[in-house]
């Protein structure tokens, strides 16, 4: 075979490396803002929708024992077979329909890569979880945004109209939705499934706090994919997301999965914690109680509009979100500031933490609002 001559464009005098690199960056990536989560050290951290509870001592000991048996010089099990079978038993879903990701973030990216070969359209209701839009833009897919209605539920007429005119390859519905906190109406999700010929992804990252799932609909709708994650119930550090679908979809999705995407430690640790479901369920119950307590307290505060939540966080609107956010940080409490023009104007999102963290937040908020 003859040698291939690679002709590199000459670097022009005065052209900086930054300019050279720019030419090679995909347009979709160039136009993106970097997704940055500000890392601010605060005594009370209620900004990431994480669980406030780490592992109980006895489970931690089992994790350490399992970790000591990992052959660290070897690649992980590429299919995470044992973990997948365990998840299959727990969820009551066949292993052939389960694809695991390095967090559900990775599954979102894989879905966009694998299932955008038709119209290239991706429909999302807004506001919603930002990663759908970020990855769709990076991949230069056509992002189609439809505003949620006045109750942050799906605007079904506009959505159906858009599906009929644009025929999107993928629709992402986070239910409960982030950052609004509410579940979408089941009838509206059903309607979307009925009229869509593309994939409908129902992202149930916060399912454990709502108890509402569309999983039983998988039998009827071959274009439905359900996403779950271990991140919100105490295991954000493990990075383990779960996609549940029919076996045909799962095998297409699996083709774009990077080999060894679930590292050995995550596989071992997730197996141990899932064998001990008791403490996870107890923590979820406590978080739901705390969320409802937060919601009641916030709803009765002057100058605060609190939105109903089915998740592990509460969205609130205040008069001056930037000022309130800064005041909370000064008092050692970190929440997420969503203040931006449009539906999330002056909105802050607070994660339900441990009881003492929520007390600290409520006291700090009172202090900021009426100094
Ligand atoms: C709706 C939704 N989906 C997916 C994710 C990503 O979760 P993971 O940690 O599994 O990547 C989040 C994280 O905040 C989320 O809010």
mmCIF file with all atom_site columns, C-alpha atoms and ligand atoms in Angstrom, residues 103-105 108 129 132 174 178 203 205-206 229 231-232 239, ligand 1:
data_model
loop_
_atom_site.group_PDB
_atom_site.id
_atom_site.type_symbol
_atom_site.label_atom_id
_atom_site.label_alt_id
_atom_site.label_comp_id
_atom_site.label_asym_id
_atom_site.label_entity_id
_atom_site.label_seq_id
_atom_site.pdbx_PDB_ins_code
_atom_site.Cartn_x
_atom_site.Cartn_y
_atom_site.Cartn_z
_atom_site.occupancy
_atom_site.B_iso_or_equiv
_atom_site.pdbx_formal_charge
_atom_site.auth_seq_id
_atom_site.auth_comp_id
_atom_site.auth_asym_id
_atom_site.auth_atom_id
_atom_site.pdbx_PDB_model_num
ATOM   1  C CA . UNK A 1 103 ? -23.884 7.895  35.264 1.00 0.00 ? 103 UNK A CA 1
ATOM   2  C CA . UNK A 1 104 ? -27.076 8.476  33.308 1.00 0.00 ? 104 UNK A CA 1
ATOM   3  C CA . UNK A 1 105 ? -25.250 11.445 31.757 1.00 0.00 ? 105 UNK A CA 1
ATOM   4  C CA . UNK A 1 108 ? -27.974 10.421 27.515 1.00 0.00 ? 108 UNK A CA 1
ATOM   5  C CA . UNK A 1 129 ? -32.181 19.037 32.790 1.00 0.00 ? 129 UNK A CA 1
ATOM   6  C CA . UNK A 1 132 ? -29.987 16.910 26.965 1.00 0.00 ? 132 UNK A CA 1
ATOM   7  C CA . UNK A 1 174 ? -37.475 13.980 32.878 1.00 0.00 ? 174 UNK A CA 1
ATOM   8  C CA . UNK A 1 178 ? -35.230 18.872 37.120 1.00 0.00 ? 178 UNK A CA 1
ATOM   9  C CA . UNK A 1 203 ? -35.651 9.966  32.604 1.00 0.00 ? 203 UNK A CA 1
ATOM   10 C CA . UNK A 1 205 ? -33.522 9.973  37.879 1.00 0.00 ? 205 UNK A CA 1
ATOM   11 C CA . UNK A 1 206 ? -35.772 11.043 40.799 1.00 0.00 ? 206 UNK A CA 1
ATOM   12 C CA . UNK A 1 229 ? -29.565 6.405  38.321 1.00 0.00 ? 229 UNK A CA 1
ATOM   13 C CA . UNK A 1 231 ? -26.725 9.083  42.046 1.00 0.00 ? 231 UNK A CA 1
ATOM   14 C CA . UNK A 1 232 ? -29.679 10.558 43.888 1.00 0.00 ? 232 UNK A CA 1
ATOM   15 C CA . UNK A 1 239 ? -21.403 7.029  38.569 1.00 0.00 ? 239 UNK A CA 1
HETATM 16 C C1 . LIG B 2 .   ? -33.060 14.513 35.282 1.00 0.00 ? 1   LIG B C1 1
HETATM 17 C C2 . LIG B 2 .   ? -31.642 14.070 35.430 1.00 0.00 ? 1   LIG B C2 1
HETATM 18 N N1 . LIG B 2 .   ? -31.186 13.098 34.644 1.00 0.00 ? 1   LIG B N1 1
HETATM 19 C C3 . LIG B 2 .   ? -29.915 12.667 34.732 1.00 0.00 ? 1   LIG B C3 1
HETATM 20 C C4 . LIG B 2 .   ? -29.038 13.221 35.652 1.00 0.00 ? 1   LIG B C4 1
HETATM 21 C C5 . LIG B 2 .   ? -27.626 12.741 35.672 1.00 0.00 ? 1   LIG B C5 1
HETATM 22 O O1 . LIG B 2 .   ? -27.438 11.811 36.677 1.00 0.00 ? 1   LIG B O1 1
HETATM 23 P P1 . LIG B 2 .   ? -26.147 10.923 36.775 1.00 0.00 ? 1   LIG B P1 1
HETATM 24 O O2 . LIG B 2 .   ? -25.482 11.323 38.042 1.00 0.00 ? 1   LIG B O2 1
HETATM 25 O O3 . LIG B 2 .   ? -26.651 9.509  36.817 1.00 0.00 ? 1   LIG B O3 1
HETATM 26 O O4 . LIG B 2 .   ? -25.295 11.168 35.577 1.00 0.00 ? 1   LIG B O4 1
HETATM 27 C C6 . LIG B 2 .   ? -29.467 14.239 36.497 1.00 0.00 ? 1   LIG B C6 1
HETATM 28 C C7 . LIG B 2 .   ? -28.537 14.845 37.443 1.00 0.00 ? 1   LIG B C7 1
HETATM 29 O O5 . LIG B 2 .   ? -28.759 15.829 38.082 1.00 0.00 ? 1   LIG B O5 1
HETATM 30 C C8 . LIG B 2 .   ? -30.806 14.683 36.376 1.00 0.00 ? 1   LIG B C8 1
HETATM 31 O O6 . LIG B 2 .   ? -31.273 15.684 37.141 1.00 0.00 ? 1   LIG B O6 1
#
